[in-house]
Structures are given as structure tokens and as C-alpha cells.
GROMACS .gro file of C-alpha atoms in nm:
model
  415
    1MET     CA    1  -3.557  -0.357  -0.058
    2GLY     CA    2  -3.288  -0.140   0.092
    3THR     CA    3  -3.341   0.066   0.403
    4GLY     CA    4  -3.246   0.397   0.244
    5GLN     CA    5  -2.939   0.605   0.176
    6ILE     CA    6  -2.606   0.483   0.313
    7ARG     CA    7  -2.465   0.716   0.576
    8THR     CA    8  -2.129   0.884   0.518
    9ALA     CA    9  -1.943   0.837   0.845
   10LEU     CA   10  -1.661   1.074   0.748
   11LYS     CA   11  -1.615   1.332   0.475
   12ILE     CA   12  -1.273   1.480   0.408
   13ASP     CA   13  -1.219   1.847   0.325
   14ARG     CA   14  -1.007   1.882   0.010
   15GLY     CA   15  -0.965   2.253   0.078
   16LYS     CA   16  -0.800   2.204   0.417
   17PRO     CA   17  -0.457   2.052   0.494
   18ALA     CA   18  -0.481   1.692   0.613
   19TRP     CA   19  -0.302   1.777   0.937
   20GLU     CA   20  -0.580   2.023   1.027
   21GLN     CA   21  -0.866   1.775   0.986
   22PRO     CA   22  -0.996   1.615   1.308
   23GLY     CA   23  -1.124   1.304   1.129
   24LEU     CA   24  -0.775   1.204   1.015
   25HIS     CA   25  -0.471   1.081   1.207
   26ASN     CA   26  -0.128   0.942   1.117
   27ARG     CA   27  -0.010   0.754   1.424
   28TRP     CA   28  -0.134   0.437   1.597
   29HIS     CA   29  -0.214   0.517   1.960
   30PRO     CA   30  -0.502   0.417   2.192
   31ASP     CA   31  -0.558   0.779   2.297
   32VAL     CA   32  -0.643   0.911   1.949
   33PRO     CA   33  -1.009   1.003   2.005
   34SER     CA   34  -1.284   0.833   1.808
   35VAL     CA   35  -1.457   1.030   1.533
   36SER     CA   36  -1.799   0.867   1.569
   37THR     CA   37  -1.978   0.540   1.645
   38ILE     CA   38  -2.089   0.287   1.383
   39ALA     CA   39  -2.371   0.050   1.470
   40GLN     CA   40  -2.352  -0.328   1.463
   41ASN     CA   41  -2.421  -0.450   1.105
   42GLU     CA   42  -2.429  -0.093   0.973
   43VAL     CA   43  -2.305  -0.009   0.622
   44VAL     CA   44  -2.126   0.326   0.594
   45LYS     CA   45  -1.923   0.525   0.345
   46ILE     CA   46  -1.589   0.666   0.457
   47GLU     CA   47  -1.389   0.918   0.256
   48CYS     CA   48  -1.010   0.887   0.259
   49ILE     CA   49  -0.738   1.124   0.147
   50ASP     CA   50  -0.436   0.981  -0.036
   51TRP     CA   51  -0.166   0.845   0.193
   52THR     CA   52   0.055   1.157   0.163
   53GLY     CA   53  -0.226   1.395   0.252
   54GLY     CA   54  -0.226   1.558  -0.091
   55GLN     CA   55   0.147   1.620  -0.121
   56ILE     CA   56   0.169   1.466  -0.472
   57LYS     CA   57   0.039   1.660  -0.774
   58ASN     CA   58  -0.090   1.563  -1.118
   59ASP     CA   59   0.202   1.700  -1.319
   60ASP     CA   60   0.515   1.588  -1.506
   61SER     CA   61   0.776   1.649  -1.236
   62ALA     CA   62   0.881   1.413  -0.958
   63ASP     CA   63   1.013   1.691  -0.735
   64ASP     CA   64   0.712   1.633  -0.508
   65ILE     CA   65   0.809   1.264  -0.478
   66LYS     CA   66   1.170   1.362  -0.402
   67ASN     CA   67   1.071   1.616  -0.137
   68VAL     CA   68   0.773   1.440   0.021
   69ASP     CA   69   0.756   1.472   0.400
   70LEU     CA   70   0.735   1.113   0.524
   71THR     CA   71   0.669   1.223   0.883
   72ARG     CA   72   0.322   1.320   0.755
   73ILE     CA   73   0.204   0.974   0.644
   74HIS     CA   74  -0.023   0.774   0.638
   75TYR     CA   75  -0.333   0.987   0.692
   76LEU     CA   76  -0.604   0.746   0.810
   77SER     CA   77  -0.976   0.813   0.839
   78GLY     CA   78  -1.101   0.744   1.190
   79PRO     CA   79  -1.079   0.598   1.441
   80PHE     CA   80  -1.438   0.476   1.462
   81ASP     CA   81  -1.599   0.308   1.760
   82ILE     CA   82  -1.800   0.000   1.663
   83GLU     CA   83  -2.106  -0.065   1.873
   84SER     CA   84  -2.067  -0.355   2.123
   85ALA     CA   85  -1.697  -0.414   2.037
   86GLU     CA   86  -1.486  -0.515   2.336
   87PRO     CA   87  -1.130  -0.642   2.384
   88GLY     CA   88  -1.108  -1.007   2.281
   89ASP     CA   89  -1.379  -0.972   2.017
   90VAL     CA   90  -1.312  -0.988   1.644
   91LEU     CA   91  -1.421  -0.711   1.408
   92VAL     CA   92  -1.558  -0.833   1.076
   93VAL     CA   93  -1.515  -0.573   0.802
   94GLU     CA   94  -1.684  -0.640   0.469
   95ILE     CA   95  -1.560  -0.426   0.180
   96GLN     CA   96  -1.866  -0.351  -0.032
   97ASP     CA   97  -1.715  -0.092  -0.265
   98VAL     CA   98  -1.414   0.134  -0.321
   99GLN     CA   99  -1.414   0.425  -0.565
  100PRO     CA  100  -1.197   0.727  -0.649
  101LEU     CA  101  -1.341   1.063  -0.554
  102GLN     CA  102  -1.576   1.167  -0.833
  103ASP     CA  103  -1.390   1.492  -0.907
  104GLU     CA  104  -1.044   1.333  -0.881
  105PRO     CA  105  -1.024   1.046  -1.134
  106TRP     CA  106  -0.646   1.001  -1.119
  107GLY     CA  107  -0.377   0.849  -0.903
  108PHE     CA  108  -0.001   0.824  -0.880
  109GLY     CA  109   0.286   0.587  -0.824
  110GLY     CA  110   0.637   0.685  -0.723
  111ILE     CA  111   0.995   0.577  -0.676
  112PHE     CA  112   1.132   0.741  -0.364
  113ASP     CA  113   1.484   0.867  -0.302
  114ARG     CA  114   1.686   0.599  -0.122
  115ASN     CA  115   1.747   0.843   0.164
  116ASN     CA  116   1.379   0.934   0.187
  117GLY     CA  117   1.174   0.614   0.190
  118GLY     CA  118   1.358   0.413  -0.075
  119GLY     CA  119   1.207   0.098  -0.219
  120PHE     CA  120   1.268  -0.269  -0.293
  121LEU     CA  121   1.517  -0.200  -0.575
  122ASP     CA  122   1.653   0.134  -0.455
  123GLU     CA  123   2.017   0.027  -0.473
  124ILE     CA  124   1.970  -0.021  -0.847
  125TYR     CA  125   1.716   0.255  -0.914
  126PRO     CA  126   1.791   0.543  -0.673
  127LYS     CA  127   1.637   0.834  -0.868
  128PRO     CA  128   1.299   0.973  -0.761
  129ALA     CA  129   1.041   0.919  -1.035
  130LYS     CA  130   0.664   0.935  -1.079
  131ALA     CA  131   0.383   0.808  -1.299
  132ILE     CA  132   0.036   0.960  -1.310
  133TRP     CA  133  -0.252   0.725  -1.391
  134ASP     CA  134  -0.588   0.833  -1.534
  135PHE     CA  135  -0.901   0.634  -1.446
  136GLU     CA  136  -1.167   0.540  -1.700
  137GLY     CA  137  -1.429   0.343  -1.510
  138ILE     CA  138  -1.257   0.024  -1.399
  139PHE     CA  139  -0.959   0.083  -1.631
  140CYS     CA  140  -0.645   0.292  -1.593
  141SER     CA  141  -0.370   0.415  -1.824
  142SER     CA  142  -0.071   0.645  -1.788
  143ARG     CA  143   0.088   0.909  -2.007
  144HIS     CA  144   0.415   0.819  -1.834
  145ILE     CA  145   0.401   0.447  -1.918
  146PRO     CA  146   0.236   0.423  -2.262
  147GLY     CA  147   0.122   0.102  -2.423
  148VAL     CA  148  -0.053  -0.043  -2.117
  149ARG     CA  149  -0.414  -0.034  -1.998
  150PHE     CA  150  -0.570  -0.260  -1.736
  151PRO     CA  151  -0.858  -0.292  -1.489
  152GLY     CA  152  -0.771  -0.201  -1.134
  153LEU     CA  153  -0.810  -0.437  -0.839
  154ILE     CA  154  -0.915  -0.148  -0.616
  155HIS     CA  155  -0.853  -0.187  -0.242
  156PRO     CA  156  -0.747  -0.021   0.085
  157GLY     CA  157  -0.383  -0.056   0.183
  158ILE     CA  158  -0.458  -0.005   0.554
  159LEU     CA  159  -0.729  -0.151   0.776
  160GLY     CA  160  -0.672  -0.181   1.148
  161CYS     CA  161  -0.784  -0.135   1.506
  162ALA     CA  162  -0.608   0.064   1.776
  163PRO     CA  163  -0.351  -0.103   2.002
  164THR     CA  164  -0.361  -0.099   2.379
  165ALA     CA  165  -0.092   0.098   2.561
  166GLU     CA  166   0.080  -0.234   2.633
  167ILE     CA  167   0.077  -0.345   2.269
  168LEU     CA  168   0.202  -0.003   2.160
  169ALA     CA  169   0.489  -0.028   2.408
  170GLU     CA  170   0.573  -0.374   2.272
  171TRP     CA  171   0.584  -0.242   1.913
  172ASN     CA  172   0.818   0.036   2.016
  173ARG     CA  173   1.035  -0.203   2.220
  174ARG     CA  174   1.089  -0.465   1.953
  175GLU     CA  175   1.131  -0.216   1.669
  176GLY     CA  176   1.368  -0.011   1.885
  177GLU     CA  177   1.579  -0.323   1.946
  178LEU     CA  178   1.596  -0.384   1.571
  179ILE     CA  179   1.709  -0.026   1.510
  180ALA     CA  180   1.975  -0.053   1.782
  181ALA     CA  181   2.103  -0.385   1.648
  182ASN     CA  182   2.146  -0.230   1.302
  183ALA     CA  183   2.290   0.105   1.406
  184SER     CA  184   2.574   0.070   1.155
  185ALA     CA  185   2.348  -0.025   0.863
  186ASP     CA  186   2.347   0.203   0.559
  187ARG     CA  187   1.967   0.227   0.559
  188ASP     CA  188   1.673   0.253   0.796
  189VAL     CA  189   1.546  -0.084   0.916
  190ALA     CA  190   1.246   0.061   1.101
  191LYS     CA  191   1.103   0.399   1.194
  192PRO     CA  192   1.071   0.484   1.564
  193PRO     CA  193   0.806   0.722   1.702
  194GLU     CA  194   0.856   1.069   1.554
  195PRO     CA  195   0.681   1.374   1.702
  196LYS     CA  196   0.754   1.581   1.390
  197GLY     CA  197   0.459   1.566   1.152
  198ALA     CA  198   0.241   1.366   1.391
  199HIS     CA  199  -0.134   1.429   1.366
  200ALA     CA  200  -0.352   1.310   1.654
  201GLY     CA  201  -0.693   1.378   1.502
  202ALA     CA  202  -0.928   1.556   1.740
  203ALA     CA  203  -0.711   1.500   2.049
  204GLN     CA  204  -0.713   1.768   2.316
  205GLU     CA  205  -0.396   1.970   2.362
  206SER     CA  206  -0.309   1.775   2.678
  207LEU     CA  207  -0.289   1.449   2.479
  208ILE     CA  208  -0.131   1.567   2.153
  209GLU     CA  209   0.226   1.570   2.287
  210LYS     CA  210   0.187   1.221   2.441
  211ILE     CA  211   0.044   1.072   2.119
  212ALA     CA  212   0.315   1.237   1.909
  213ARG     CA  213   0.589   1.111   2.142
  214GLU     CA  214   0.463   0.752   2.176
  215GLY     CA  215   0.254   0.688   1.865
  216ALA     CA  216   0.370   0.411   1.633
  217ARG     CA  217   0.440   0.495   1.271
  218THR     CA  218   0.187   0.356   1.026
  219ILE     CA  219   0.452   0.245   0.775
  220PRO     CA  220   0.458  -0.131   0.855
  221GLY     CA  221   0.176  -0.373   0.907
  222ARG     CA  222   0.186  -0.551   1.241
  223PRO     CA  223   0.043  -0.885   1.355
  224GLU     CA  224  -0.159  -0.743   1.643
  225ASN     CA  225  -0.372  -0.504   1.435
  226GLY     CA  226  -0.313  -0.554   1.062
  227GLY     CA  227  -0.244  -0.199   0.956
  228ASN     CA  228  -0.043  -0.133   0.640
  229ALA     CA  229  -0.049  -0.484   0.492
  230ASP     CA  230  -0.097  -0.365   0.129
  231ILE     CA  231  -0.274  -0.687   0.025
  232LYS     CA  232  -0.402  -0.627  -0.328
  233ASN     CA  233  -0.674  -0.894  -0.305
  234LEU     CA  234  -0.857  -0.719  -0.019
  235SER     CA  235  -1.090  -0.578  -0.281
  236ARG     CA  236  -1.467  -0.548  -0.318
  237GLY     CA  237  -1.651  -0.837  -0.156
  238SER     CA  238  -1.365  -0.927   0.078
  239LYS     CA  239  -1.410  -0.992   0.449
  240ILE     CA  240  -1.141  -0.903   0.698
  241TYR     CA  241  -1.131  -1.036   1.053
  242LEU     CA  242  -0.941  -0.801   1.284
  243PRO     CA  243  -0.844  -0.857   1.649
  244ILE     CA  244  -0.999  -0.603   1.888
  245HIS     CA  245  -0.783  -0.480   2.174
  246VAL     CA  246  -0.958  -0.166   2.305
  247PRO     CA  247  -1.323  -0.084   2.384
  248GLY     CA  248  -1.505   0.013   2.066
  249ALA     CA  249  -1.225  -0.131   1.849
  250LYS     CA  250  -1.122   0.217   1.728
  251PHE     CA  251  -1.108   0.113   1.364
  252SER     CA  252  -0.922   0.318   1.101
  253VAL     CA  253  -0.886   0.288   0.724
  254GLY     CA  254  -0.687   0.461   0.450
  255ASP     CA  255  -0.415   0.437   0.186
  256LEU     CA  256  -0.660   0.355  -0.094
  257HIS     CA  257  -0.515   0.195  -0.409
  258PHE     CA  258  -0.669   0.180  -0.756
  259SER     CA  259  -0.434  -0.107  -0.840
  260GLN     CA  260  -0.119  -0.274  -0.710
  261GLY     CA  261   0.113  -0.559  -0.793
  262ASP     CA  262   0.210  -0.817  -0.532
  263GLY     CA  263   0.485  -0.664  -0.322
  264GLU     CA  264   0.418  -0.296  -0.410
  265ILE     CA  265   0.788  -0.301  -0.485
  266SER     CA  266   0.868   0.069  -0.532
  267PHE     CA  267   0.728   0.152  -0.181
  268CYS     CA  268   0.492   0.413  -0.331
  269GLY     CA  269   0.420   0.142  -0.583
  270ALA     CA  270   0.045   0.112  -0.589
  271ILE     CA  271  -0.169   0.357  -0.783
  272GLU     CA  272  -0.237   0.580  -0.484
  273MET     CA  273  -0.559   0.779  -0.474
  274ALA     CA  274  -0.809   0.970  -0.266
  275GLY     CA  275  -1.143   0.794  -0.257
  276GLU     CA  276  -1.447   0.659  -0.081
  277ILE     CA  277  -1.481   0.313   0.069
  278THR     CA  278  -1.809   0.144   0.163
  279LEU     CA  279  -1.782  -0.094   0.458
  280LYS     CA  280  -2.012  -0.312   0.666
  281PHE     CA  281  -1.917  -0.386   1.026
  282SER     CA  282  -2.011  -0.669   1.262
  283VAL     CA  283  -1.859  -0.808   1.580
  284LEU     CA  284  -1.783  -1.170   1.671
  285LYS     CA  285  -1.799  -1.188   2.051
  286ASP     CA  286  -1.495  -1.356   2.212
  287GLY     CA  287  -1.373  -1.421   1.858
  288MET     CA  288  -1.002  -1.402   1.937
  289ALA     CA  289  -1.019  -1.698   2.176
  290LYS     CA  290  -1.261  -1.896   1.960
  291MET     CA  291  -1.045  -1.852   1.648
  292ALA     CA  292  -0.708  -1.878   1.828
  293MET     CA  293  -0.636  -1.547   1.656
  294LYS     CA  294  -0.297  -1.378   1.681
  295SER     CA  295  -0.313  -1.183   1.355
  296PRO     CA  296  -0.582  -1.086   1.102
  297ILE     CA  297  -0.753  -1.330   0.868
  298TYR     CA  298  -0.930  -1.247   0.544
  299ILE     CA  299  -1.150  -1.403   0.278
  300PRO     CA  300  -1.086  -1.249  -0.066
  301GLY     CA  301  -1.383  -1.120  -0.260
  302PRO     CA  302  -1.510  -1.244  -0.597
  303VAL     CA  303  -1.404  -0.934  -0.791
  304GLU     CA  304  -1.067  -0.929  -0.965
  305PRO     CA  305  -0.930  -0.884  -1.318
  306HIS     CA  306  -0.944  -1.202  -1.525
  307PHE     CA  307  -0.685  -1.243  -1.797
  308GLY     CA  308  -0.759  -1.604  -1.879
  309PRO     CA  309  -0.553  -1.923  -1.855
  310GLY     CA  310  -0.215  -1.906  -2.018
  311ARG     CA  311  -0.214  -1.524  -2.026
  312TYR     CA  312   0.051  -1.464  -1.759
  313LEU     CA  313   0.417  -1.439  -1.859
  314THR     CA  314   0.592  -1.567  -1.547
  315PHE     CA  315   0.951  -1.500  -1.442
  316GLU     CA  316   1.156  -1.694  -1.188
  317GLY     CA  317   1.412  -1.567  -0.940
  318PHE     CA  318   1.645  -1.745  -0.698
  319SER     CA  319   1.839  -1.652  -0.386
  320VAL     CA  320   2.159  -1.577  -0.574
  321ASP     CA  321   2.221  -1.202  -0.601
  322ASP     CA  322   2.366  -0.995  -0.885
  323GLN     CA  323   2.718  -1.025  -0.743
  324GLY     CA  324   2.694  -1.403  -0.754
  325LYS     CA  325   2.663  -1.434  -0.376
  326GLN     CA  326   2.470  -1.738  -0.258
  327HIS     CA  327   2.202  -1.673   0.008
  328TYR     CA  328   2.029  -1.942   0.213
  329LEU     CA  329   1.659  -1.971   0.126
  330ASP     CA  330   1.624  -1.591   0.116
  331THR     CA  331   1.292  -1.506  -0.049
  332THR     CA  332   1.368  -1.133  -0.043
  333VAL     CA  333   1.679  -1.185  -0.256
  334ALA     CA  334   1.486  -1.423  -0.480
  335TYR     CA  335   1.196  -1.183  -0.539
  336ARG     CA  336   1.436  -0.899  -0.612
  337GLN     CA  337   1.596  -1.118  -0.879
  338THR     CA  338   1.251  -1.208  -1.013
  339CYS     CA  339   1.168  -0.839  -1.057
  340LEU     CA  340   1.498  -0.772  -1.234
  341ARG     CA  341   1.443  -1.057  -1.479
  342ALA     CA  342   1.105  -0.908  -1.572
  343ILE     CA  343   1.256  -0.560  -1.617
  344GLU     CA  344   1.536  -0.697  -1.838
  345TYR     CA  345   1.283  -0.873  -2.058
  346LEU     CA  346   1.043  -0.580  -2.098
  347ARG     CA  347   1.304  -0.307  -2.155
  348ARG     CA  348   1.359  -0.458  -2.502
  349TYR     CA  349   1.032  -0.295  -2.614
  350GLY     CA  350   1.160   0.060  -2.551
  351TYR     CA  351   1.072   0.127  -2.188
  352ASN     CA  352   1.332   0.265  -1.949
  353ASP     CA  353   1.393   0.070  -1.630
  354TYR     CA  354   1.217   0.326  -1.409
  355GLN     CA  355   0.896   0.297  -1.611
  356LEU     CA  356   0.908  -0.079  -1.567
  357TYR     CA  357   0.984  -0.057  -1.196
  358LEU     CA  358   0.672   0.161  -1.158
  359LEU     CA  359   0.466  -0.070  -1.381
  360LEU     CA  360   0.553  -0.387  -1.189
  361SER     CA  361   0.458  -0.205  -0.868
  362SER     CA  362   0.114  -0.097  -0.987
  363ALA     CA  363  -0.012  -0.351  -1.244
  364PRO     CA  364  -0.194  -0.659  -1.106
  365VAL     CA  365   0.109  -0.889  -1.124
  366GLN     CA  366   0.095  -1.217  -0.934
  367GLY     CA  367   0.390  -1.272  -0.698
  368HIS     CA  368   0.436  -1.615  -0.542
  369ILE     CA  369   0.680  -1.819  -0.337
  370ALA     CA  370   0.744  -2.127  -0.547
  371GLY     CA  371   0.981  -2.312  -0.314
  372ILE     CA  372   1.147  -2.248   0.025
  373VAL     CA  373   1.268  -2.599   0.106
  374ASP     CA  374   1.524  -2.678  -0.164
  375ILE     CA  375   1.848  -2.569  -0.002
  376PRO     CA  376   2.014  -2.332  -0.065
  377ASN     CA  377   1.790  -2.159  -0.319
  378ALA     CA  378   1.448  -2.014  -0.252
  379CYS     CA  379   1.249  -1.965  -0.572
  380THR     CA  380   0.992  -1.691  -0.628
  381THR     CA  381   0.786  -1.603  -0.934
  382MET     CA  382   0.615  -1.299  -1.084
  383GLY     CA  383   0.334  -1.347  -1.336
  384ILE     CA  384   0.268  -1.047  -1.561
  385PRO     CA  385  -0.067  -1.037  -1.744
  386MET     CA  386   0.027  -1.015  -2.112
  387ASP     CA  387  -0.307  -0.857  -2.199
  388ILE     CA  388  -0.224  -0.531  -2.022
  389PHE     CA  389   0.000  -0.442  -2.318
  390ASP     CA  390  -0.130  -0.321  -2.653
  391PHE     CA  391   0.145  -0.517  -2.829
  392ASP     CA  392   0.257  -0.880  -2.824
  393VAL     CA  393   0.506  -0.964  -2.546
  394ARG     CA  394   0.506  -1.342  -2.590
  395PRO     CA  395   0.857  -1.495  -2.617
  396GLU     CA  396   0.771  -1.623  -2.966
  397ALA     CA  397   0.673  -1.278  -3.098
  398GLU     CA  398   0.910  -1.045  -3.280
  399VAL     CA  399   1.042  -0.765  -3.057
  400VAL     CA  400   0.970  -0.419  -3.196
  401LYS     CA  401   1.136  -0.137  -3.000
  402ARG     CA  402   0.904   0.164  -2.965
  403ASP     CA  403   0.926   0.520  -2.845
  404MET     CA  404   0.780   0.477  -2.496
  405GLY     CA  405   0.852   0.827  -2.368
  406SER     CA  406   0.945   0.845  -2.001
  407CYS     CA  407   0.807   0.862  -1.652
  408ALA     CA  408   0.848   1.190  -1.463
  409PHE     CA  409   1.181   1.249  -1.292
  410ALA     CA  410   1.287   1.494  -1.020
  411SER     CA  411   1.513   1.790  -1.084
  412SER     CA  412   1.873   1.755  -0.973
  413SER     CA  413   1.833   1.946  -0.646
  414PHE     CA  414   1.582   1.968  -0.364
  415LEU     CA  415   1.330   2.250  -0.386
   0.00000   0.00000   0.00000
């Protein structure tokens, strides 16, 4: 028998701006104060706001996507001290459940302006766009991308522990060097610390300025703490092994996704949502040395959509770009080409390219590296479950073009 009701370690306040809530923060820094302590082997529920802090609305305009303030992301719940956790230990996090908030059964995906976040295919699809998804139990569907319905592989995009001051300084050093080396690039290659929009949780006034000035952005995942890895298979039943660098671990979680395709290609590509995650925590003493750990490890859980053998339509891509330029074993170029081949195929059914870009970001597509040794061409693949469509997309089937409506687009000017 169970021991009673599971404790909620953090509740969010939907009536208060995210940047005013002491249980949330949006920078990695060792001085962000802990919200509470979780016992060894304790199971708790943690509520999480969506990654933008509620900036995106359930409507048919993408002006909110176009004008989103990216200095105010990601809002993470925590940090939490874990009983007995010390530097050099490993934190074991078992995901027991993830659910949308009961009174908010919807989520969103977006294509960001190239000058405000961008995305994997932003040179080809630069317009801000949005799709709203409605949840029906384990299934989701969208008025902006009709003709598809699928079960979500629900998961957190971000799980991580706080860095030490030394690790934080190393992040800022190496990312700063990358920015300096690409000063003439036509796009951001990394985001340095940014005081504007920083939220330091319950930090005292004397620490807020320091955290805002030094705190690392939560946009990328990093080997030392995991962070924003956006791994779609970290779903219910998964175990994640995280390196611990500071006393108590200072664990944080957020960026919950109802579903996501491998790569989350449109940047805001998962079905983003506010929700509640149920986690169990334990500590492996001296685990980093025993496991020779330099970055997180995970064991995927047993829960995922099953579409059956032979039910994935799989596209190939190679490291030759659209201009015919040959690249050497470049998996990024190859995966971009893989995505474009899928879009070209599916647009024949009446979708516009932006709908398909959003769909490939959020549906449970399987992305894989097929080969990275056959010079000069890397090969990547994307498998699309054919059963997500309510019509036949097999190559042998007759193509019937339908009225597929449109995703939401932004108005021509900023609000």
C-alpha cells in the first residue's frame, strides 16, 4: 500500500506574472536560492509554467510568437535541495508522470522570426507562425494542422542541477569565445548572459544583480548539468542520472512538452504546455567517479506511442545543400535536407510548408544518423508515423489534395 498523498513541492500561480514568482527562475547560477528540500527517495509533484511564462495565447494570431521576449525564458521550477546530495554524487531522477494542468488542456508550437530566436529551417521559412494543439487524454489534434491526431510522448525539456561558480565561468568563457569568433556571422551562434529579463527566484536584492549579470542562459543544454536537452524519450518511467556539483544539487525542471519530434526543428517546435510532473529522487554517493561521468545518462521509460512495424515513412537526407554545395560529413546539413524532403512529399496533400514545419517539430517523428563514415556524405533519416494522418500517405496510394486550412501567422508589423 502507498504511504499517502504525494506532496506538491511547488505550485505555480497562474494569476501572477512568472517573473514575480519566487519558485521560478530563468538563469543557471549557483546563488539562485533553493525553494525547498526534497527527502532521499521522496516522490513529489512539481508544477511548471510553460517555457515562455505565459506569453503565448490560445488564439489564431502569431503576433505573440513574433513579439515574444526571449530574455524571459525558460522559466524553471526550483531549484530544490535534495537531502544528502553533495558535489561528486549523482542525482537519480525517475519520471513517474507528466500531465497538463487540469484547467489548461492545450499547448502550442511556433516558428520564430529569424531575428528573434529563429529555427532549424529559418532561412527557408522566416515568417512567425503558430499552431494550437488541444489535448484529449493521451491524444492531441490541432485546428491549425487538420487531418492529424496522435498520442503524445509527454516529457520535460529541461532537467538539471546548478553549476558551481567555476563551471558557470567556464560556460561563459567558452560561449563568449564562440560569439567573438563569429562576430561577422549573420545570426546568433550563442547567447551571452543578459541582465534584461533575468529572474533570480527568491534571491535577496543584494544577489539579484550578480545573478542577472553572470547567470547562464537556459537556451542550450550543456554537458556539465544537462539542462535544455529536449530529449523526447525522457518520458514517464525514464531515469535520468545527473552530475551534482553543488551541495544539495539545486535541481530544477521545466519546459514541459506534450509531444515533440526528434530535433524540435522549429525551435519552439514541441507542443509546449504548462503542467505538473511527478518525480522520485535518490542520490548515488560518489557516483560521478564511480561512473566516470562527464555528462548525464538516462534510461528511457517503457511508455511511448507504438505505430507498429512498417508504419513509418522514412526520408533520407545527405550533406549536399540546396545550392548543390558539398559538405564533409555534416549531419546538420543532412538533417536539414531530410526535413525538406519530408515537407516536399507531404505538401502534395494540401498543407502549406509552415504547417508541415510545425508538424515535423511536434509529432513523434524518429530522427536518426544513418551514416557518418562514408566520405563525403553524412546520411540522416526521419521516420514519420503514417498512422497520425486520417488519410493514406503511402507512396502507392493516390494523392488527393485537400483543403487543409492554415496555421496562424503574425501580422505584418510588430505590435
